[in-house]
mmCIF file of C-alpha atoms and ligand atoms in Angstrom:
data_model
loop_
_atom_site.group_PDB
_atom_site.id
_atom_site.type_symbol
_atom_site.label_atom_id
_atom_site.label_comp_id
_atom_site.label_asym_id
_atom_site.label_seq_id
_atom_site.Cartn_x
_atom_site.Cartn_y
_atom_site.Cartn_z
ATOM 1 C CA UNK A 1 116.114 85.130 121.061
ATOM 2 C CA UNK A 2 112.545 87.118 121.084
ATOM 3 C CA UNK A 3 110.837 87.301 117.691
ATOM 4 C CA UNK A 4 108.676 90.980 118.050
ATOM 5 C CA UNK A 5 105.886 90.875 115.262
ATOM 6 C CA UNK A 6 106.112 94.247 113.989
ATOM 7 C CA UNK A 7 102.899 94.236 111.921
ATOM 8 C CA UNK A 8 100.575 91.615 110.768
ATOM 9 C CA UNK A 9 98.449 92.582 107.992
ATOM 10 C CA UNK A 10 98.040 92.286 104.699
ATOM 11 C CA UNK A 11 99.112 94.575 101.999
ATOM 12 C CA UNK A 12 96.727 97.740 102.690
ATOM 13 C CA UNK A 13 97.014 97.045 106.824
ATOM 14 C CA UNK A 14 94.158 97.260 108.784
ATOM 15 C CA UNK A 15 91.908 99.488 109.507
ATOM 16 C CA UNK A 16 92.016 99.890 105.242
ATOM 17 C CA UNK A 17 91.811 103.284 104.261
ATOM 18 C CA UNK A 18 87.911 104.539 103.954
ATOM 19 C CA UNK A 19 86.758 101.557 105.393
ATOM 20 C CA UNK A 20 83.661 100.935 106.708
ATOM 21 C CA UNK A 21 84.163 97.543 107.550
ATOM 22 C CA UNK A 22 83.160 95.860 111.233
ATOM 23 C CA UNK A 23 86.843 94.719 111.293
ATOM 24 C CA UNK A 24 87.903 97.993 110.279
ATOM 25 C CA UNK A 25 86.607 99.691 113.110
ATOM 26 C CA UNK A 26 87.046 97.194 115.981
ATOM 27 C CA UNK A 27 87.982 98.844 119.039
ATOM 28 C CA UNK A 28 90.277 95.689 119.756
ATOM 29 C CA UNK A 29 93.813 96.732 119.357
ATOM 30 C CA UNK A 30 94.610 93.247 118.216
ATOM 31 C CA UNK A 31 92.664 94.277 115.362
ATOM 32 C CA UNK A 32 94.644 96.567 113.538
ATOM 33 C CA UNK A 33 97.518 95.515 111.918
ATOM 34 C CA UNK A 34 100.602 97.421 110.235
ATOM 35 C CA UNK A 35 102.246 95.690 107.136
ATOM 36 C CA UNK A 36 103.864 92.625 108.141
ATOM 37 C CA UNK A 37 107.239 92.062 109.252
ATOM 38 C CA UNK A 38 109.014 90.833 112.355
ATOM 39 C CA UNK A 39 112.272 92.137 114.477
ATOM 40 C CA UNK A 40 114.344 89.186 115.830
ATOM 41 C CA UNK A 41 117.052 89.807 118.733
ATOM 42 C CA UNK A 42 118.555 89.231 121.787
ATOM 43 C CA UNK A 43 121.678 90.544 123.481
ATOM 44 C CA UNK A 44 123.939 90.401 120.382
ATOM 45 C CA UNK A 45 121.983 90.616 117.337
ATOM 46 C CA UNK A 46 118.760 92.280 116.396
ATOM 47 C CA UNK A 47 117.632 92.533 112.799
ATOM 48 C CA UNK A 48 114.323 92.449 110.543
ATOM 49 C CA UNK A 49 112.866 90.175 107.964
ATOM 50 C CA UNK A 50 110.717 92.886 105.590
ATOM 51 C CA UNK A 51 110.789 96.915 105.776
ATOM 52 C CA UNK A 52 107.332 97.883 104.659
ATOM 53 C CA UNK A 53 105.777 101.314 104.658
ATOM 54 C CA UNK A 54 105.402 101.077 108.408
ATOM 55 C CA UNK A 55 108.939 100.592 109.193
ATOM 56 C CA UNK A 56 109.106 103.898 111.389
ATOM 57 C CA UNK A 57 106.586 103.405 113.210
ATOM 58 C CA UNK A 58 107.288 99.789 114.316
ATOM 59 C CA UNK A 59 110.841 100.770 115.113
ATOM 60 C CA UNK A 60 109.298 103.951 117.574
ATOM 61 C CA UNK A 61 106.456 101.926 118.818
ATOM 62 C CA UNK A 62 109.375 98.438 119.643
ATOM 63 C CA UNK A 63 111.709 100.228 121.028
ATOM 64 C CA UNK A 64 114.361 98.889 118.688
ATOM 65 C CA UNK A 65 117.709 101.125 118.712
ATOM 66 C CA UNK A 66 120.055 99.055 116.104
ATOM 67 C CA UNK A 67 120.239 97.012 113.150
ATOM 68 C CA UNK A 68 122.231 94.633 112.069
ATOM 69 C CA UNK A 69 120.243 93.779 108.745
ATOM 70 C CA UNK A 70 117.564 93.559 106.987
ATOM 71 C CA UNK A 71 116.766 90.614 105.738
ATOM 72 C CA UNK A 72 113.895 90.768 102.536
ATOM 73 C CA UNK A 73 111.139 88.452 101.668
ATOM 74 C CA UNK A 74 110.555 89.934 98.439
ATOM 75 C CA UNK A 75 110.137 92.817 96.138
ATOM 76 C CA UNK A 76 106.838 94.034 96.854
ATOM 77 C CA UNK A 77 105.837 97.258 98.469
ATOM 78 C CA UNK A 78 104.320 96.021 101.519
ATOM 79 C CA UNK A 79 107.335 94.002 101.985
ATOM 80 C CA UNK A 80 110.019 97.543 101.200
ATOM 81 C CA UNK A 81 108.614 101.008 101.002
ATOM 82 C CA UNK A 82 110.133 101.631 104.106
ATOM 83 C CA UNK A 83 113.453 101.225 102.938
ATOM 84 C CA UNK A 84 114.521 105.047 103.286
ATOM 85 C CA UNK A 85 113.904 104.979 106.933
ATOM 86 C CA UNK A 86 116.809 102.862 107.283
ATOM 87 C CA UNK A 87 117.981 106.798 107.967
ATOM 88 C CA UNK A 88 118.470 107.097 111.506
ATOM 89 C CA UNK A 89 120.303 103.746 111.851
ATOM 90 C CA UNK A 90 122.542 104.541 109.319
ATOM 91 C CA UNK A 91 123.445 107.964 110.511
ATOM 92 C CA UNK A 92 124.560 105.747 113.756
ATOM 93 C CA UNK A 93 126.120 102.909 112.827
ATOM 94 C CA UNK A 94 127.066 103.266 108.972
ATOM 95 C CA UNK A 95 126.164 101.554 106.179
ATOM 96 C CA UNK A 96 123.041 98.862 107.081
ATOM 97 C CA UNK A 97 123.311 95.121 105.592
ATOM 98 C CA UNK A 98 120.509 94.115 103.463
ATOM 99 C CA UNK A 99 120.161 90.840 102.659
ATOM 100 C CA UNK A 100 117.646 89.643 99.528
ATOM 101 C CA UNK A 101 117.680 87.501 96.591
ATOM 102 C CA UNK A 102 119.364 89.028 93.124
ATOM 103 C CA UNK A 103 115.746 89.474 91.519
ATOM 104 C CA UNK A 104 114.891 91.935 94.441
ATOM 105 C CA UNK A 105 118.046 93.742 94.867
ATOM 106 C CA UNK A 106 117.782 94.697 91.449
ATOM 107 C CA UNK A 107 114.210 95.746 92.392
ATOM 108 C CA UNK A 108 115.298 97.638 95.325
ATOM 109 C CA UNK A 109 118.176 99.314 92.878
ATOM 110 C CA UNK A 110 115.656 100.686 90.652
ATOM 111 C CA UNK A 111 113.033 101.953 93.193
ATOM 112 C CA UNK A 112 115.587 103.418 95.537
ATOM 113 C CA UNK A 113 118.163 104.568 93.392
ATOM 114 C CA UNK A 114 119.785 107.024 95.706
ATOM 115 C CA UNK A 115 120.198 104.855 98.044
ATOM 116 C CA UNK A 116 122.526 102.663 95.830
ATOM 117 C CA UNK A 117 124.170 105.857 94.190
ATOM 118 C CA UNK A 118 128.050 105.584 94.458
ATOM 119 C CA UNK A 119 129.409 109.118 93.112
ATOM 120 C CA UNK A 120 127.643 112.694 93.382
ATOM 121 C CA UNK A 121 125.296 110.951 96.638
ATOM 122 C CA UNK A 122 123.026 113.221 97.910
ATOM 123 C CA UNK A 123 124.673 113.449 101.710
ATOM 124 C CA UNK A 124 121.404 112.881 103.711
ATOM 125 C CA UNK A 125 120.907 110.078 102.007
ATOM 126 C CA UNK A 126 121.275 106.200 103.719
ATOM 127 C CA UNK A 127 123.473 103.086 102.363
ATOM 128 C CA UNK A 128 123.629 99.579 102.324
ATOM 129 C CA UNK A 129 125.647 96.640 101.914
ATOM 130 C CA UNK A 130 124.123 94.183 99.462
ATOM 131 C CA UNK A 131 124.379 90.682 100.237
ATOM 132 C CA UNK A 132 122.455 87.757 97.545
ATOM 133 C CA UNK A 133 120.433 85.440 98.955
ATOM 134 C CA UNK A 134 121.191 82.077 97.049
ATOM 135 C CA UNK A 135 118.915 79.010 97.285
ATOM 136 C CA UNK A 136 119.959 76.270 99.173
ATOM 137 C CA UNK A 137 123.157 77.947 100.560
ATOM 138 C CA UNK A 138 122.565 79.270 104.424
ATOM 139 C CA UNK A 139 124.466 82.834 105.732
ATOM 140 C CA UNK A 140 125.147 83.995 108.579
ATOM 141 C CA UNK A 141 123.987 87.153 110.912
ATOM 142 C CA UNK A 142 126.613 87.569 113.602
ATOM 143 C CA UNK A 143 126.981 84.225 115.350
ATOM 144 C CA UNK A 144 122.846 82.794 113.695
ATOM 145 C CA UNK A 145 123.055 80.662 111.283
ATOM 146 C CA UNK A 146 119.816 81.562 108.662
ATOM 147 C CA UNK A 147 118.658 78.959 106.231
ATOM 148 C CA UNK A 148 116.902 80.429 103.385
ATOM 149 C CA UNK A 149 113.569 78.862 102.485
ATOM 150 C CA UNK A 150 112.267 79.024 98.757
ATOM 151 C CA UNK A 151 108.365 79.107 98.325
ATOM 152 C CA UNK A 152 105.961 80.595 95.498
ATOM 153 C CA UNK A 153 103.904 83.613 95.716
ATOM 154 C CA UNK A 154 101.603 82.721 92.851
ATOM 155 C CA UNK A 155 104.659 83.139 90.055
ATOM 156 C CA UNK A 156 106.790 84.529 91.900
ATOM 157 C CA UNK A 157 109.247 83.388 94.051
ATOM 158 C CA UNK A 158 110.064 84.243 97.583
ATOM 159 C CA UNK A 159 112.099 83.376 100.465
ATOM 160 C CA UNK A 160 111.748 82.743 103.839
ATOM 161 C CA UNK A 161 113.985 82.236 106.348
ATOM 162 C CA UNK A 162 114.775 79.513 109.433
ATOM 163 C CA UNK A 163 116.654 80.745 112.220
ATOM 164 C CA UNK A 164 117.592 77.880 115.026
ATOM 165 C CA UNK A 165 114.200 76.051 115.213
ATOM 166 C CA UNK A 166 111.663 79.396 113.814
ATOM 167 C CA UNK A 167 110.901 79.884 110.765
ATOM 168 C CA UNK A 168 109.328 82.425 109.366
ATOM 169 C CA UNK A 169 107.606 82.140 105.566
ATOM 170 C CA UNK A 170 104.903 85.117 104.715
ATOM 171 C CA UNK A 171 103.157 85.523 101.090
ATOM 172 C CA UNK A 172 103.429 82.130 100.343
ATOM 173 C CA UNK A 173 100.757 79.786 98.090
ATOM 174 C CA UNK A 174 102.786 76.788 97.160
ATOM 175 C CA UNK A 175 105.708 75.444 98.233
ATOM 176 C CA UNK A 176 108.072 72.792 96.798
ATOM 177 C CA UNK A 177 108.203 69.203 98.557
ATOM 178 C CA UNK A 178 112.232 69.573 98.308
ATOM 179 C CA UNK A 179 112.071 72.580 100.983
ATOM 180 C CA UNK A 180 109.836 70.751 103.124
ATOM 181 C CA UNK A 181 112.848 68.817 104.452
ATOM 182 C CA UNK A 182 114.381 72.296 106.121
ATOM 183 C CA UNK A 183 111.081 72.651 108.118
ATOM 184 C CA UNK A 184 111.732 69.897 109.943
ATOM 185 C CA UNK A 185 111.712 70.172 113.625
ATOM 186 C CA UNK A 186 110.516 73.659 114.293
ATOM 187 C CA UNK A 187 109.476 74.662 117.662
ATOM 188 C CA UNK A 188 108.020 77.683 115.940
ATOM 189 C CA UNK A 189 106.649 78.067 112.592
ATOM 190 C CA UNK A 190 104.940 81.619 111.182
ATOM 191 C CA UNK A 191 102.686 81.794 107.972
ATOM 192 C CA UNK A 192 100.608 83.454 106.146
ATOM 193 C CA UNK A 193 96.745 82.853 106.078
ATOM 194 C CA UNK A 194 95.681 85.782 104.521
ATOM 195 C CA UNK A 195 91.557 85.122 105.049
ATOM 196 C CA UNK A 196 88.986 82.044 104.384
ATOM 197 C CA UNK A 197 88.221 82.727 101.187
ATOM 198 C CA UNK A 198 90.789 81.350 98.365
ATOM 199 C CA UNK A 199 93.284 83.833 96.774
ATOM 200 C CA UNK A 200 95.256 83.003 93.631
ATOM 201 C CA UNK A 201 98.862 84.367 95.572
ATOM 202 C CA UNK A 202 98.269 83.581 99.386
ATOM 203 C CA UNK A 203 97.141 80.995 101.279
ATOM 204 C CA UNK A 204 93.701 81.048 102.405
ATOM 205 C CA UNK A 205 93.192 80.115 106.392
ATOM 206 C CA UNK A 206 92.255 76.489 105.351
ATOM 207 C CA UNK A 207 95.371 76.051 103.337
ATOM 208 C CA UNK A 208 97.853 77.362 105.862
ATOM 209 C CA UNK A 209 96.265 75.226 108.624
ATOM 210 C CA UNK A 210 97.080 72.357 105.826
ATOM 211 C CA UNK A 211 100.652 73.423 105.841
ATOM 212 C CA UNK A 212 100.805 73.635 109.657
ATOM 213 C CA UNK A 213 99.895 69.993 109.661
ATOM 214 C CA UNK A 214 101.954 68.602 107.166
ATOM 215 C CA UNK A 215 105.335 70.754 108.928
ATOM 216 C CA UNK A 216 103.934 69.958 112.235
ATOM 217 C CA UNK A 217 105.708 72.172 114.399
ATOM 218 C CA UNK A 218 105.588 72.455 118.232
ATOM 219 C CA UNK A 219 103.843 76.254 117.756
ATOM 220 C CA UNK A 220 102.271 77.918 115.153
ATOM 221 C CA UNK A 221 101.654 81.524 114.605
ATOM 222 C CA UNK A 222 99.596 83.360 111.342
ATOM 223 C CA UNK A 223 100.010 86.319 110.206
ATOM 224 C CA UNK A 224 99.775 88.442 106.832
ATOM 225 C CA UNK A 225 96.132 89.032 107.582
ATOM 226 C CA UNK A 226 93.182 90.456 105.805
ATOM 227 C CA UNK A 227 91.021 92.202 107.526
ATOM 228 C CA UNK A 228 88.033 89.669 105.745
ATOM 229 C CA UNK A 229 89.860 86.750 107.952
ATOM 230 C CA UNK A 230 87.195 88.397 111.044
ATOM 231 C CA UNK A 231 87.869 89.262 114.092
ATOM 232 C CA UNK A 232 91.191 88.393 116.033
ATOM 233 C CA UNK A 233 88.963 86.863 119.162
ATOM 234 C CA UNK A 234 86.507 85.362 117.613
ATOM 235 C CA UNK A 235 88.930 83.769 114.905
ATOM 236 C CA UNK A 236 91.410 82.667 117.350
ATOM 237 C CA UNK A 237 88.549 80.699 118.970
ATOM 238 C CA UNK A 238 88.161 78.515 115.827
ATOM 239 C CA UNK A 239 91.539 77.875 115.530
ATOM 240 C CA UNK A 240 92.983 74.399 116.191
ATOM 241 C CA UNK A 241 95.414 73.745 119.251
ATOM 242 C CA UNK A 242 98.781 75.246 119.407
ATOM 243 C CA UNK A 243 97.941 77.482 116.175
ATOM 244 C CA UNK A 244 97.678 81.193 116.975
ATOM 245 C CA UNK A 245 96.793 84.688 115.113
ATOM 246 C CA UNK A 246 99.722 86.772 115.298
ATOM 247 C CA UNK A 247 98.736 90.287 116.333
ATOM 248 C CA UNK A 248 101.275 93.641 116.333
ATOM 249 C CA UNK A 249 103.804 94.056 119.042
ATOM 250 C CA UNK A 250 103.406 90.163 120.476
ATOM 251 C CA UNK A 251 106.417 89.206 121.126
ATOM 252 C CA UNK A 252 107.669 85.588 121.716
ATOM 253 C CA UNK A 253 110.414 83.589 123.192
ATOM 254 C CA UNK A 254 112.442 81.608 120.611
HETATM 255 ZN ZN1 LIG B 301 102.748 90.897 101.236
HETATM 256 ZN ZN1 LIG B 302 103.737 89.875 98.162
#
């Protein structure tokens, strides 16, 4: 399977709006970053973790032509404002699985209540198939198996998700010992490390390189990044071995 990082930025992307900063206006494409999310596929599946406010323009700029599901992190906006551009897929293939814990389909119900309207639906209008994502019980997407991974967010609670030996966990600050046992074994891990200085809902760069070497996979990637973290190059230089910034449109072998 390829894994296609869609965006990696934090909540406001990067360049930030009005911003004067160095990082802001680097002329390194590496350094600007659409909200984060990631497309996973290969010849029989393709679908996304997250559809943030950039979701159009990741789906024009990857190429990507169908979707099987979303799959969501959480509720917040970085992580689903781009919900209604499901559109185009749906006027193609029908209604598009989403995939998300109860907490956030409820979310998603409120926000985008057209979407979920069952009589008097606006025709133009997209819909999906709700699935919940339960703790501790894995699904499937066509023939993957996906194990859900619970972490914390500050107080809230999010999921990521393991698929074969990647996982993928964004927006996380703590994280129970019992899911540490499902991280076992990854040839791929990608995390959030959001920039060096602490935050009280994301891990700083120092605590995600923490978690990298307590999970101890074969590859690391980071992503979910502020434009404070620097400069991709010169941060990437710092980093230790086999631990990478994530940038947009990288896409990997899984
Ligand atoms: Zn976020
Ligand atoms: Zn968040």
């Amino acid at each position: 399977m390829k894994v296609y990082f869609l965006g990696t930025g934090t909540s406001q992307g990067i360049p930030v709006i009005g911003s004067h900063h160095s990082v802001c206006k680097s002329k390194d494409d590496r350094d600007k970053r659409l909200r984060v999310s990631v497309w996973i596929y290969d010849e029989n599946h393709s679908f996304v973790i997250d559809c943030g406010p950039d979701f159009r323009q990741q789906m024009l700029t990857s190429g990507c032509t169908k979707l099987d599901a979303i799959l969501f992190t959480h509720e917040h906006a970085d992580h689903t404002a781009g919900l209604d551009d499901i559109r185009p897929f749906f006027f193609k293939q029908g209604d598009i699985p989403i995939y998300a814990h109860q907490r956030v389909i409820q979310n998603l119900k409120k926000r985008f209540d057209y979407i979920f309207e069952i009589e008097n639906k606006y025709p133009g209008a997209p819909s999906v198939t709700v699935n919940e994502v339960i703790h501790n019980r894995s699904f499937s997407i066509g023939k993957k198996t996906i194990i859900p991974i619970q972490v914390m967010h500050g107080n809230l609670q999010v999921f990521g998700y393991r698929i074969d030996n990647f996982a993928y966990l964004t927006d996380v600050k703590t994280i129970p010992n019992s899911e540490l046992e499902k991280l076992k074994n990854l040839d791929i891990l990608v995390v959030n490390a959001l920039r060096e200085e602490p935050h009280s809902t994301h891990f700083n760069l120092e605590e995600a390189l923490n978690f990298i070497a307590l999970v101890n996979p074969k590859q690391s990637y980071l992503t979910h990044i502020s434009h404070l973290l620097g400069f991709h190059e010169e941060v990437q230089q710092k980093l230790p071995k086999n631990v990478y910034l994530a940038y947009d449109n990288l896409e990997i072998s899984i």
